[in-house]
Amino acid sequence: MRSNATEQDCVFCAIARGDIPSDSVYSDDQVVAFRDINPQAPSHVLVAPRRHVASVNQLKDDGELLGRVMSVAVTVAQAEDLAASGYRLATNHGRDGAQTVPHLHVHVLGGRALSGRLG
Ligand code: DGP
């Protein structure tokens, strides 16, 4: 993970601006959601704030934005028709958390039975 990425060279900032195309499923003034380029499940959507935030680790004191991102993640899961069968919301921080894109995003995963292993 490149820990020093800024909004100038951040791929998810570019997606949020519309400078890089994505398969968008949701967008508002604070949050965007788009399909993962390398899906790990039949439904695999990434939910990210428009504002550049490196990871959830930086949002400890911004419960409002954290809440917005999680609320949109649930909205997306329901729109993907995953509520009845179940889904997973996950966010990674840092090297050991296997974060590869240093812009906060919540993975919405579903559409198949997911492994119970998280690590
Ligand atoms: P993480 O390991 O939690 O940082 O996940 C990053 C995810 O982002 C990974 O599943 C692949 C996805 N991804 C990386 N680059 C792009 C891109 O340019 N477009 C889209 N749609 N997804 C991307």
PDB file of C-alpha atoms and ligand atoms in Angstrom:
ATOM      1  CA  MET A   1       0.000   0.000   0.000  1.00  0.00           C
ATOM      2  CA  ARG A   2       1.253   3.476  -0.794  1.00  0.00           C
ATOM      3  CA  SER A   3       0.668   5.227   2.503  1.00  0.00           C
ATOM      4  CA  ASN A   4       1.514   8.705   1.183  1.00  0.00           C
ATOM      5  CA  ALA A   5      -1.083   8.879  -1.594  1.00  0.00           C
ATOM      6  CA  THR A   6      -2.945  12.168  -1.712  1.00  0.00           C
ATOM      7  CA  GLU A   7      -6.108  13.095  -3.536  1.00  0.00           C
ATOM      8  CA  GLN A   8      -3.996  14.155  -6.534  1.00  0.00           C
ATOM      9  CA  ASP A   9      -2.772  10.615  -7.181  1.00  0.00           C
ATOM     10  CA  CYS A  10      -5.518   8.598  -5.453  1.00  0.00           C
ATOM     11  CA  VAL A  11      -7.433   6.233  -7.737  1.00  0.00           C
ATOM     12  CA  PHE A  12     -10.632   6.355  -5.656  1.00  0.00           C
ATOM     13  CA  CYS A  13     -10.543  10.175  -5.592  1.00  0.00           C
ATOM     14  CA  ALA A  14     -10.282  10.029  -9.396  1.00  0.00           C
ATOM     15  CA  ILE A  15     -13.257   7.644  -9.520  1.00  0.00           C
ATOM     16  CA  ALA A  16     -15.261   9.924  -7.185  1.00  0.00           C
ATOM     17  CA  ARG A  17     -14.479  12.906  -9.468  1.00  0.00           C
ATOM     18  CA  GLY A  18     -15.462  10.885 -12.544  1.00  0.00           C
ATOM     19  CA  ASP A  19     -11.947  11.140 -14.008  1.00  0.00           C
ATOM     20  CA  ILE A  20     -11.600   7.330 -14.025  1.00  0.00           C
ATOM     21  CA  PRO A  21     -14.640   5.345 -15.187  1.00  0.00           C
ATOM     22  CA  SER A  22     -16.336   2.949 -12.788  1.00  0.00           C
ATOM     23  CA  ASP A  23     -19.474   0.857 -12.627  1.00  0.00           C
ATOM     24  CA  SER A  24     -21.300   3.190 -10.248  1.00  0.00           C
ATOM     25  CA  VAL A  25     -24.202   1.898  -8.162  1.00  0.00           C
ATOM     26  CA  TYR A  26     -24.714   4.880  -5.821  1.00  0.00           C
ATOM     27  CA  SER A  27     -23.620   8.483  -5.534  1.00  0.00           C
ATOM     28  CA  ASP A  28     -24.474  11.437  -3.311  1.00  0.00           C
ATOM     29  CA  ASP A  29     -22.702  14.582  -2.170  1.00  0.00           C
ATOM     30  CA  GLN A  30     -20.571  12.695   0.380  1.00  0.00           C
ATOM     31  CA  VAL A  31     -20.339   9.062  -0.680  1.00  0.00           C
ATOM     32  CA  VAL A  32     -19.855   7.008  -3.851  1.00  0.00           C
ATOM     33  CA  ALA A  33     -20.298   3.274  -4.441  1.00  0.00           C
ATOM     34  CA  PHE A  34     -19.004   1.315  -7.417  1.00  0.00           C
ATOM     35  CA  ARG A  35     -18.358  -2.297  -8.362  1.00  0.00           C
ATOM     36  CA  ASP A  36     -14.965  -3.747  -7.452  1.00  0.00           C
ATOM     37  CA  ILE A  37     -12.715  -4.233 -10.489  1.00  0.00           C
ATOM     38  CA  ASN A  38     -11.709  -7.663  -9.153  1.00  0.00           C
ATOM     39  CA  PRO A  39     -14.895  -9.055  -7.600  1.00  0.00           C
ATOM     40  CA  GLN A  40     -14.555 -11.698  -4.885  1.00  0.00           C
ATOM     41  CA  ALA A  41     -18.274 -12.511  -4.853  1.00  0.00           C
ATOM     42  CA  PRO A  42     -21.234 -12.157  -7.248  1.00  0.00           C
ATOM     43  CA  SER A  43     -21.969  -8.806  -5.567  1.00  0.00           C
ATOM     44  CA  HIS A  44     -18.834  -6.888  -4.640  1.00  0.00           C
ATOM     45  CA  VAL A  45     -19.289  -3.140  -4.266  1.00  0.00           C
ATOM     46  CA  LEU A  46     -16.926  -0.591  -2.716  1.00  0.00           C
ATOM     47  CA  VAL A  47     -18.402   2.297  -0.714  1.00  0.00           C
ATOM     48  CA  ALA A  48     -16.104   5.283  -0.239  1.00  0.00           C
ATOM     49  CA  PRO A  49     -16.315   8.876   0.958  1.00  0.00           C
ATOM     50  CA  ARG A  50     -15.743  11.499  -1.743  1.00  0.00           C
ATOM     51  CA  ARG A  51     -13.316  13.234   0.609  1.00  0.00           C
ATOM     52  CA  HIS A  52      -9.855  11.711   0.706  1.00  0.00           C
ATOM     53  CA  VAL A  53      -9.569   9.738   3.935  1.00  0.00           C
ATOM     54  CA  ALA A  54      -6.742   7.191   4.009  1.00  0.00           C
ATOM     55  CA  SER A  55      -8.573   4.545   6.037  1.00  0.00           C
ATOM     56  CA  VAL A  56     -11.091   3.981   8.807  1.00  0.00           C
ATOM     57  CA  ASN A  57      -8.218   4.602  11.227  1.00  0.00           C
ATOM     58  CA  GLN A  58      -8.499   8.326  10.447  1.00  0.00           C
ATOM     59  CA  LEU A  59     -12.241   8.519  11.047  1.00  0.00           C
ATOM     60  CA  LYS A  60     -12.255   7.816  14.777  1.00  0.00           C
ATOM     61  CA  ASP A  61     -13.456  11.346  15.466  1.00  0.00           C
ATOM     62  CA  ASP A  62     -15.794  11.656  12.475  1.00  0.00           C
ATOM     63  CA  GLY A  63     -18.655   9.409  13.410  1.00  0.00           C
ATOM     64  CA  GLU A  64     -20.936  11.322  11.059  1.00  0.00           C
ATOM     65  CA  LEU A  65     -19.007  10.416   7.900  1.00  0.00           C
ATOM     66  CA  LEU A  66     -18.346   6.903   9.200  1.00  0.00           C
ATOM     67  CA  GLY A  67     -22.074   6.545   9.748  1.00  0.00           C
ATOM     68  CA  ARG A  68     -22.831   7.848   6.255  1.00  0.00           C
ATOM     69  CA  VAL A  69     -20.462   5.342   4.671  1.00  0.00           C
ATOM     70  CA  MET A  70     -21.923   2.438   6.662  1.00  0.00           C
ATOM     71  CA  SER A  71     -25.476   3.583   5.964  1.00  0.00           C
ATOM     72  CA  VAL A  72     -24.771   3.665   2.228  1.00  0.00           C
ATOM     73  CA  ALA A  73     -23.145   0.219   2.477  1.00  0.00           C
ATOM     74  CA  VAL A  74     -26.378  -1.160   3.946  1.00  0.00           C
ATOM     75  CA  THR A  75     -28.424   0.688   1.311  1.00  0.00           C
ATOM     76  CA  VAL A  76     -26.264  -0.892  -1.410  1.00  0.00           C
ATOM     77  CA  ALA A  77     -26.558  -4.376   0.131  1.00  0.00           C
ATOM     78  CA  GLN A  78     -30.337  -4.046   0.192  1.00  0.00           C
ATOM     79  CA  ALA A  79     -30.404  -2.710  -3.389  1.00  0.00           C
ATOM     80  CA  GLU A  80     -28.286  -5.708  -4.436  1.00  0.00           C
ATOM     81  CA  ASP A  81     -31.018  -7.877  -2.858  1.00  0.00           C
ATOM     82  CA  LEU A  82     -28.619  -9.390  -0.325  1.00  0.00           C
ATOM     83  CA  ALA A  83     -30.550  -8.773   2.890  1.00  0.00           C
ATOM     84  CA  ALA A  84     -32.454 -12.056   2.974  1.00  0.00           C
ATOM     85  CA  SER A  85     -29.517 -14.344   2.181  1.00  0.00           C
ATOM     86  CA  GLY A  86     -26.898 -12.274   4.020  1.00  0.00           C
ATOM     87  CA  TYR A  87     -23.837 -10.189   3.244  1.00  0.00           C
ATOM     88  CA  ARG A  88     -20.537  -8.978   4.664  1.00  0.00           C
ATOM     89  CA  LEU A  89     -19.298  -5.436   5.194  1.00  0.00           C
ATOM     90  CA  ALA A  90     -15.522  -5.173   5.571  1.00  0.00           C
ATOM     91  CA  THR A  91     -12.909  -2.444   5.636  1.00  0.00           C
ATOM     92  CA  ASN A  92      -9.143  -2.901   5.726  1.00  0.00           C
ATOM     93  CA  HIS A  93      -6.520  -0.698   7.345  1.00  0.00           C
ATOM     94  CA  GLY A  94      -2.818  -0.780   6.691  1.00  0.00           C
ATOM     95  CA  ARG A  95      -0.349  -3.485   5.713  1.00  0.00           C
ATOM     96  CA  ASP A  96      -1.440  -6.225   8.081  1.00  0.00           C
ATOM     97  CA  GLY A  97      -5.085  -5.433   7.316  1.00  0.00           C
ATOM     98  CA  ALA A  98      -4.315  -6.065   3.612  1.00  0.00           C
ATOM     99  CA  GLN A  99      -5.357  -2.582   2.516  1.00  0.00           C
ATOM    100  CA  THR A 100      -4.141  -1.986  -1.042  1.00  0.00           C
ATOM    101  CA  VAL A 101      -5.906   1.278  -1.917  1.00  0.00           C
ATOM    102  CA  PRO A 102      -5.211   3.997   0.672  1.00  0.00           C
ATOM    103  CA  HIS A 103      -8.624   5.666   0.437  1.00  0.00           C
ATOM    104  CA  LEU A 104     -11.224   4.445   2.909  1.00  0.00           C
ATOM    105  CA  HIS A 105     -13.691   1.998   1.416  1.00  0.00           C
ATOM    106  CA  VAL A 106     -16.132  -0.547   2.775  1.00  0.00           C
ATOM    107  CA  HIS A 107     -16.478  -3.773   0.803  1.00  0.00           C
ATOM    108  CA  VAL A 108     -20.056  -5.001   0.363  1.00  0.00           C
ATOM    109  CA  LEU A 109     -19.851  -8.707  -0.424  1.00  0.00           C
ATOM    110  CA  GLY A 110     -22.643 -11.175  -1.073  1.00  0.00           C
ATOM    111  CA  GLY A 111     -24.466 -13.370  -3.523  1.00  0.00           C
ATOM    112  CA  ARG A 112     -22.809 -16.592  -2.349  1.00  0.00           C
ATOM    113  CA  ALA A 113     -22.037 -18.281   0.977  1.00  0.00           C
ATOM    114  CA  LEU A 114     -18.880 -16.534   2.190  1.00  0.00           C
ATOM    115  CA  SER A 115     -16.132 -18.275   4.112  1.00  0.00           C
ATOM    116  CA  GLY A 116     -16.282 -17.840   7.879  1.00  0.00           C
ATOM    117  CA  ARG A 117     -12.540 -17.221   7.844  1.00  0.00           C
ATOM    118  CA  LEU A 118     -11.700 -13.545   8.084  1.00  0.00           C
ATOM    119  CA  GLY A 119      -7.927 -13.718   8.101  1.00  0.00           C
TER     120      GLY A 119
HETATM  121  P1  DGP B   1      -8.420  -3.204  -0.241  1.00  0.00           P
HETATM  122  O1  DGP B   1      -7.519  -4.410  -0.302  1.00  0.00           O
HETATM  123  O2  DGP B   1      -9.376  -3.297   0.916  1.00  0.00           O
HETATM  124  O3  DGP B   1      -7.639  -1.906  -0.285  1.00  0.00           O
HETATM  125  O4  DGP B   1      -9.304  -3.283  -1.554  1.00  0.00           O
HETATM  126  C1  DGP B   1      -9.084  -2.517  -2.691  1.00  0.00           C
HETATM  127  C2  DGP B   1     -10.052  -2.990  -3.738  1.00  0.00           C
HETATM  128  O5  DGP B   1     -10.119  -2.000  -4.742  1.00  0.00           O
HETATM  129  C3  DGP B   1      -9.645  -4.284  -4.444  1.00  0.00           C
HETATM  130  O6  DGP B   1     -10.656  -5.261  -4.173  1.00  0.00           O
HETATM  131  C4  DGP B   1      -9.603  -3.954  -5.911  1.00  0.00           C
HETATM  132  C5  DGP B   1     -10.306  -2.620  -5.989  1.00  0.00           C
HETATM  133  N1  DGP B   1      -9.784  -1.711  -6.995  1.00  0.00           N
HETATM  134  C6  DGP B   1      -8.493  -1.303  -7.128  1.00  0.00           C
HETATM  135  N2  DGP B   1      -8.375  -0.428  -8.159  1.00  0.00           N
HETATM  136  C7  DGP B   1      -9.637  -0.264  -8.661  1.00  0.00           C
HETATM  137  C8  DGP B   1     -10.157   0.515  -9.724  1.00  0.00           C
HETATM  138  O7  DGP B   1      -9.461   1.263 -10.428  1.00  0.00           O
HETATM  139  N3  DGP B   1     -11.499   0.419  -9.944  1.00  0.00           N
HETATM  140  C9  DGP B   1     -12.317  -0.385  -9.189  1.00  0.00           C
HETATM  141  N4  DGP B   1     -13.620  -0.419  -9.498  1.00  0.00           N
HETATM  142  N5  DGP B   1     -11.840  -1.141  -8.180  1.00  0.00           N
HETATM  143  C10 DGP B   1     -10.523  -1.074  -7.919  1.00  0.00           C
END
